Amino acid sequence: MLSFNLLYIHLNEYASVSISLNTLHTLSTSNNDLLSRAGRKTEEKKENLRGEKKKIVIFFPIFLEKKKKVWNPIYTRTLKEKKSLH
């Protein structure tokens, strides 16, 4: 089960950056469904911001697994190598 967070950076005309984190409810669906929902959510937010001038919104969908938050291939490999040595 993945929890889905939508992180977006908002740049206004004064070039100040504010980061806000919008946590959506936990979704227990396939990655394709998660990506399509992320796209729909992004489009909805863009629609809401169309009327405002000189604002750029960049969306970063972040997928976090419940048990391991960061997948690090180097760390995983070294763990496997350590296990194989014993």
mmCIF file of N, CA and C in Angstrom:
data_model
loop_
_atom_site.group_PDB
_atom_site.id
_atom_site.type_symbol
_atom_site.label_atom_id
_atom_site.label_comp_id
_atom_site.label_asym_id
_atom_site.label_seq_id
_atom_site.Cartn_x
_atom_site.Cartn_y
_atom_site.Cartn_z
ATOM 1 N N MET A 1 0.844 -1.191 0.000
ATOM 2 C CA MET A 1 0.000 0.000 0.000
ATOM 3 C C MET A 1 0.888 1.253 0.000
ATOM 4 N N LEU A 2 0.616 2.161 -0.886
ATOM 5 C CA LEU A 2 1.416 3.377 -1.006
ATOM 6 C C LEU A 2 0.635 4.570 -0.489
ATOM 7 N N SER A 3 1.344 5.480 0.142
ATOM 8 C CA SER A 3 0.680 6.739 0.470
ATOM 9 C C SER A 3 1.183 7.772 -0.532
ATOM 10 N N PHE A 4 0.313 8.625 -0.991
ATOM 11 C CA PHE A 4 0.633 9.531 -2.089
ATOM 12 C C PHE A 4 0.642 10.962 -1.593
ATOM 13 N N ASN A 5 1.766 11.620 -1.795
ATOM 14 C CA ASN A 5 1.879 13.030 -1.402
ATOM 15 C C ASN A 5 2.129 13.867 -2.642
ATOM 16 N N LEU A 6 1.461 14.960 -2.766
ATOM 17 C CA LEU A 6 1.669 15.862 -3.891
ATOM 18 C C LEU A 6 2.354 17.116 -3.369
ATOM 19 N N LEU A 7 3.612 17.278 -3.775
ATOM 20 C CA LEU A 7 4.402 18.413 -3.314
ATOM 21 C C LEU A 7 4.494 19.400 -4.464
ATOM 22 N N TYR A 8 4.114 20.623 -4.230
ATOM 23 C CA TYR A 8 4.270 21.594 -5.310
ATOM 24 C C TYR A 8 4.957 22.864 -4.827
ATOM 25 N N ILE A 9 5.769 23.429 -5.711
ATOM 26 C CA ILE A 9 6.495 24.660 -5.416
ATOM 27 C C ILE A 9 5.802 25.781 -6.167
ATOM 28 N N HIS A 10 5.536 26.823 -5.483
ATOM 29 C CA HIS A 10 4.774 27.931 -6.054
ATOM 30 C C HIS A 10 5.668 29.171 -6.138
ATOM 31 N N LEU A 11 5.900 29.661 -7.368
ATOM 32 C CA LEU A 11 6.728 30.850 -7.574
ATOM 33 C C LEU A 11 5.821 32.006 -7.989
ATOM 34 N N ASN A 12 5.851 33.091 -7.257
ATOM 35 C CA ASN A 12 5.025 34.232 -7.664
ATOM 36 C C ASN A 12 5.882 35.315 -8.314
ATOM 37 N N GLU A 13 5.295 36.452 -8.630
ATOM 38 C CA GLU A 13 6.013 37.491 -9.381
ATOM 39 C C GLU A 13 7.202 38.081 -8.625
ATOM 40 N N TYR A 14 7.248 37.910 -7.306
ATOM 41 C CA TYR A 14 8.386 38.417 -6.538
ATOM 42 C C TYR A 14 9.469 37.354 -6.366
ATOM 43 N N ALA A 15 9.303 36.237 -7.067
ATOM 44 C CA ALA A 15 10.276 35.136 -7.053
ATOM 45 C C ALA A 15 10.479 34.543 -5.656
ATOM 46 N N SER A 16 9.497 34.724 -4.799
ATOM 47 C CA SER A 16 9.590 34.051 -3.503
ATOM 48 C C SER A 16 9.051 32.635 -3.679
ATOM 49 N N VAL A 17 9.621 31.707 -2.979
ATOM 50 C CA VAL A 17 9.239 30.310 -3.145
ATOM 51 C C VAL A 17 8.563 29.829 -1.872
ATOM 52 N N SER A 18 7.369 29.297 -2.044
ATOM 53 C CA SER A 18 6.717 28.679 -0.893
ATOM 54 C C SER A 18 6.423 27.224 -1.252
ATOM 55 N N ILE A 19 6.740 26.332 -0.367
ATOM 56 C CA ILE A 19 6.532 24.908 -0.628
ATOM 57 C C ILE A 19 5.379 24.440 0.241
ATOM 58 N N SER A 20 4.397 23.829 -0.375
ATOM 59 C CA SER A 20 3.316 23.274 0.435
ATOM 60 C C SER A 20 3.120 21.812 0.089
ATOM 61 N N LEU A 21 2.780 21.045 1.068
ATOM 62 C CA LEU A 21 2.638 19.611 0.922
ATOM 63 C C LEU A 21 1.174 19.245 1.100
ATOM 64 N N ASN A 22 0.600 18.683 0.042
ATOM 65 C CA ASN A 22 -0.809 18.316 0.090
ATOM 66 C C ASN A 22 -0.892 16.791 0.182
ATOM 67 N N THR A 23 -1.262 16.264 1.347
ATOM 68 C CA THR A 23 -1.307 14.821 1.528
ATOM 69 C C THR A 23 -2.698 14.304 1.196
ATOM 70 N N LEU A 24 -2.737 13.439 0.205
ATOM 71 C CA LEU A 24 -4.005 12.826 -0.171
ATOM 72 C C LEU A 24 -4.171 11.520 0.593
ATOM 73 N N HIS A 25 -5.391 10.989 0.621
ATOM 74 C CA HIS A 25 -5.605 9.779 1.379
ATOM 75 C C HIS A 25 -4.850 8.602 0.763
ATOM 76 N N THR A 26 -4.522 7.628 1.588
ATOM 77 C CA THR A 26 -3.741 6.469 1.163
ATOM 78 C C THR A 26 -4.502 5.693 0.106
ATOM 79 N N LEU A 27 -3.805 5.399 -0.970
ATOM 80 C CA LEU A 27 -4.428 4.681 -2.081
ATOM 81 C C LEU A 27 -3.838 3.274 -2.186
ATOM 82 N N SER A 28 -4.689 2.286 -2.292
ATOM 83 C CA SER A 28 -4.195 0.918 -2.445
ATOM 84 C C SER A 28 -4.523 0.419 -3.853
ATOM 85 N N THR A 29 -3.977 1.142 -4.838
ATOM 86 C CA THR A 29 -4.246 0.803 -6.232
ATOM 87 C C THR A 29 -2.930 0.638 -6.977
ATOM 88 N N SER A 30 -3.014 0.281 -8.247
ATOM 89 C CA SER A 30 -1.801 0.059 -9.043
ATOM 90 C C SER A 30 -1.116 1.387 -9.345
ATOM 91 N N ASN A 31 0.180 1.300 -9.735
ATOM 92 C CA ASN A 31 0.949 2.512 -10.038
ATOM 93 C C ASN A 31 0.320 3.313 -11.173
ATOM 94 N N ASN A 32 -0.194 2.620 -12.200
ATOM 95 C CA ASN A 32 -0.798 3.336 -13.333
ATOM 96 C C ASN A 32 -1.988 4.156 -12.876
ATOM 97 N N ASP A 33 -2.795 3.577 -11.982
ATOM 98 C CA ASP A 33 -3.960 4.303 -11.475
ATOM 99 C C ASP A 33 -3.504 5.501 -10.639
ATOM 100 N N LEU A 34 -2.443 5.296 -9.845
ATOM 101 C CA LEU A 34 -1.915 6.396 -9.031
ATOM 102 C C LEU A 34 -1.433 7.530 -9.927
ATOM 103 N N LEU A 35 -0.728 7.168 -11.021
ATOM 104 C CA LEU A 35 -0.205 8.196 -11.915
ATOM 105 C C LEU A 35 -1.342 8.934 -12.610
ATOM 106 N N SER A 36 -2.389 8.194 -13.014
ATOM 107 C CA SER A 36 -3.501 8.863 -13.688
ATOM 108 C C SER A 36 -4.242 9.779 -12.713
ATOM 109 N N ARG A 37 -4.373 9.340 -11.450
ATOM 110 C CA ARG A 37 -5.014 10.212 -10.450
ATOM 111 C C ARG A 37 -4.163 11.445 -10.192
ATOM 112 N N ALA A 38 -2.829 11.252 -10.148
ATOM 113 C CA ALA A 38 -1.923 12.393 -9.935
ATOM 114 C C ALA A 38 -2.079 13.385 -11.075
ATOM 115 N N GLY A 39 -2.172 12.878 -12.308
ATOM 116 C CA GLY A 39 -2.351 13.756 -13.467
ATOM 117 C C GLY A 39 -3.654 14.527 -13.390
ATOM 118 N N ARG A 40 -4.725 13.836 -12.990
ATOM 119 C CA ARG A 40 -6.038 14.501 -12.883
ATOM 120 C C ARG A 40 -6.000 15.579 -11.806
ATOM 121 N N LYS A 41 -5.361 15.262 -10.674
ATOM 122 C CA LYS A 41 -5.273 16.218 -9.573
ATOM 123 C C LYS A 41 -4.478 17.451 -10.021
ATOM 124 N N THR A 42 -3.389 17.209 -10.772
ATOM 125 C CA THR A 42 -2.568 18.304 -11.281
ATOM 126 C C THR A 42 -3.386 19.196 -12.205
ATOM 127 N N GLU A 43 -4.157 18.560 -13.097
ATOM 128 C CA GLU A 43 -4.993 19.341 -14.021
ATOM 129 C C GLU A 43 -6.023 20.181 -13.259
ATOM 130 N N GLU A 44 -6.621 19.592 -12.213
ATOM 131 C CA GLU A 44 -7.603 20.339 -11.413
ATOM 132 C C GLU A 44 -6.947 21.574 -10.793
ATOM 133 N N LYS A 45 -5.747 21.397 -10.255
ATOM 134 C CA LYS A 45 -5.067 22.523 -9.613
ATOM 135 C C LYS A 45 -4.703 23.590 -10.646
ATOM 136 N N LYS A 46 -4.260 23.153 -11.843
ATOM 137 C CA LYS A 46 -3.935 24.118 -12.899
ATOM 138 C C LYS A 46 -5.181 24.913 -13.290
ATOM 139 N N GLU A 47 -6.327 24.219 -13.384
ATOM 140 C CA GLU A 47 -7.586 24.902 -13.718
ATOM 141 C C GLU A 47 -7.891 25.977 -12.678
ATOM 142 N N ASN A 48 -7.668 25.652 -11.399
ATOM 143 C CA ASN A 48 -7.955 26.613 -10.325
ATOM 144 C C ASN A 48 -7.037 27.833 -10.392
ATOM 145 N N LEU A 49 -5.814 27.641 -10.934
ATOM 146 C CA LEU A 49 -4.836 28.730 -10.933
ATOM 147 C C LEU A 49 -4.842 29.544 -12.228
ATOM 148 N N ARG A 50 -5.654 29.164 -13.200
ATOM 149 C CA ARG A 50 -5.643 29.836 -14.512
ATOM 150 C C ARG A 50 -5.942 31.326 -14.407
ATOM 151 N N GLY A 51 -6.835 31.699 -13.492
ATOM 152 C CA GLY A 51 -7.236 33.099 -13.389
ATOM 153 C C GLY A 51 -6.187 33.998 -12.758
ATOM 154 N N GLU A 52 -5.198 33.421 -12.069
ATOM 155 C CA GLU A 52 -4.205 34.229 -11.371
ATOM 156 C C GLU A 52 -3.038 34.550 -12.302
ATOM 157 N N LYS A 53 -2.491 35.758 -12.187
ATOM 158 C CA LYS A 53 -1.448 36.197 -13.109
ATOM 159 C C LYS A 53 -0.048 35.927 -12.559
ATOM 160 N N LYS A 54 0.889 35.697 -13.479
ATOM 161 C CA LYS A 54 2.321 35.581 -13.174
ATOM 162 C C LYS A 54 2.623 34.559 -12.089
ATOM 163 N N LYS A 55 1.990 33.414 -12.151
ATOM 164 C CA LYS A 55 2.283 32.377 -11.169
ATOM 165 C C LYS A 55 2.630 31.081 -11.877
ATOM 166 N N ILE A 56 3.720 30.464 -11.443
ATOM 167 C CA ILE A 56 4.156 29.196 -12.020
ATOM 168 C C ILE A 56 4.038 28.149 -10.918
ATOM 169 N N VAL A 57 3.424 27.038 -11.233
ATOM 170 C CA VAL A 57 3.295 25.968 -10.247
ATOM 171 C C VAL A 57 3.953 24.714 -10.817
ATOM 172 N N ILE A 58 4.888 24.163 -10.073
ATOM 173 C CA ILE A 58 5.572 22.937 -10.493
ATOM 174 C C ILE A 58 5.117 21.822 -9.567
ATOM 175 N N PHE A 59 4.667 20.715 -10.158
ATOM 176 C CA PHE A 59 4.151 19.610 -9.357
ATOM 177 C C PHE A 59 5.144 18.459 -9.299
ATOM 178 N N PHE A 60 5.381 17.937 -8.117
ATOM 179 C CA PHE A 60 6.225 16.768 -7.932
ATOM 180 C C PHE A 60 5.428 15.697 -7.205
ATOM 181 N N PRO A 61 4.951 14.663 -7.916
ATOM 182 C CA PRO A 61 4.316 13.571 -7.177
ATOM 183 C C PRO A 61 5.377 12.732 -6.473
ATOM 184 N N ILE A 62 5.173 12.441 -5.204
ATOM 185 C CA ILE A 62 6.133 11.654 -4.424
ATOM 186 C C ILE A 62 5.419 10.411 -3.912
ATOM 187 N N PHE A 63 5.982 9.253 -4.243
ATOM 188 C CA PHE A 63 5.381 8.004 -3.791
ATOM 189 C C PHE A 63 6.234 7.429 -2.667
ATOM 190 N N LEU A 64 5.645 7.191 -1.517
ATOM 191 C CA LEU A 64 6.365 6.659 -0.367
ATOM 192 C C LEU A 64 5.777 5.312 0.025
ATOM 193 N N GLU A 65 6.655 4.310 0.142
ATOM 194 C CA GLU A 65 6.167 3.030 0.655
ATOM 195 C C GLU A 65 6.095 3.148 2.163
ATOM 196 N N LYS A 66 5.197 2.377 2.768
ATOM 197 C CA LYS A 66 5.018 2.488 4.223
ATOM 198 C C LYS A 66 6.253 1.996 4.981
ATOM 199 N N LYS A 67 6.826 0.829 4.575
ATOM 200 C CA LYS A 67 7.908 0.245 5.366
ATOM 201 C C LYS A 67 9.248 0.895 5.069
ATOM 202 N N LYS A 68 9.650 0.968 3.793
ATOM 203 C CA LYS A 68 10.919 1.611 3.477
ATOM 204 C C LYS A 68 10.633 2.887 2.709
ATOM 205 N N LYS A 69 11.044 4.006 3.263
ATOM 206 C CA LYS A 69 10.681 5.297 2.676
ATOM 207 C C LYS A 69 11.585 5.653 1.491
ATOM 208 N N VAL A 70 12.841 5.233 1.523
ATOM 209 C CA VAL A 70 13.755 5.559 0.440
ATOM 210 C C VAL A 70 14.381 4.274 -0.072
ATOM 211 N N TRP A 71 14.307 4.069 -1.379
ATOM 212 C CA TRP A 71 14.955 2.904 -1.970
ATOM 213 C C TRP A 71 16.329 3.334 -2.436
ATOM 214 N N ASN A 72 17.352 2.760 -1.829
ATOM 215 C CA ASN A 72 18.723 3.102 -2.158
ATOM 216 C C ASN A 72 19.406 1.863 -2.724
ATOM 217 N N PRO A 73 19.665 1.809 -4.046
ATOM 218 C CA PRO A 73 20.229 0.606 -4.646
ATOM 219 C C PRO A 73 21.605 0.236 -4.098
ATOM 220 N N ILE A 74 22.415 1.247 -3.746
ATOM 221 C CA ILE A 74 23.763 0.958 -3.232
ATOM 222 C C ILE A 74 23.651 0.299 -1.865
ATOM 223 N N TYR A 75 22.809 0.849 -0.999
ATOM 224 C CA TYR A 75 22.607 0.295 0.342
ATOM 225 C C TYR A 75 22.038 -1.122 0.254
ATOM 226 N N THR A 76 21.078 -1.317 -0.643
ATOM 227 C CA THR A 76 20.474 -2.643 -0.819
ATOM 228 C C THR A 76 21.521 -3.641 -1.278
ATOM 229 N N ARG A 77 22.369 -3.222 -2.224
ATOM 230 C CA ARG A 77 23.396 -4.130 -2.741
ATOM 231 C C ARG A 77 24.383 -4.499 -1.639
ATOM 232 N N THR A 78 24.833 -3.517 -0.842
ATOM 233 C CA THR A 78 25.805 -3.816 0.206
ATOM 234 C C THR A 78 25.196 -4.737 1.255
ATOM 235 N N LEU A 79 23.900 -4.588 1.544
ATOM 236 C CA LEU A 79 23.251 -5.498 2.484
ATOM 237 C C LEU A 79 23.258 -6.928 1.949
ATOM 238 N N LYS A 80 22.949 -7.075 0.651
ATOM 239 C CA LYS A 80 22.945 -8.401 0.038
ATOM 240 C C LYS A 80 24.336 -9.000 0.051
ATOM 241 N N GLU A 81 25.355 -8.166 -0.238
ATOM 242 C CA GLU A 81 26.739 -8.655 -0.226
ATOM 243 C C GLU A 81 27.133 -9.091 1.177
ATOM 244 N N LYS A 82 26.748 -8.331 2.192
ATOM 245 C CA LYS A 82 27.070 -8.700 3.574
ATOM 246 C C LYS A 82 26.420 -10.031 3.945
ATOM 247 N N LYS A 83 25.165 -10.205 3.533
ATOM 248 C CA LYS A 83 24.458 -11.450 3.835
ATOM 249 C C LYS A 83 25.113 -12.637 3.139
ATOM 250 N N SER A 84 25.584 -12.424 1.897
ATOM 251 C CA SER A 84 26.186 -13.527 1.151
ATOM 252 C C SER A 84 27.560 -13.905 1.713
ATOM 253 N N LEU A 85 28.216 -12.972 2.419
ATOM 254 C CA LEU A 85 29.522 -13.265 3.002
ATOM 255 C C LEU A 85 29.400 -14.167 4.227
ATOM 256 N N HIS A 86 28.275 -14.086 4.924
ATOM 257 C CA HIS A 86 28.103 -14.874 6.164
ATOM 258 C C HIS A 86 27.747 -16.311 5.866
#
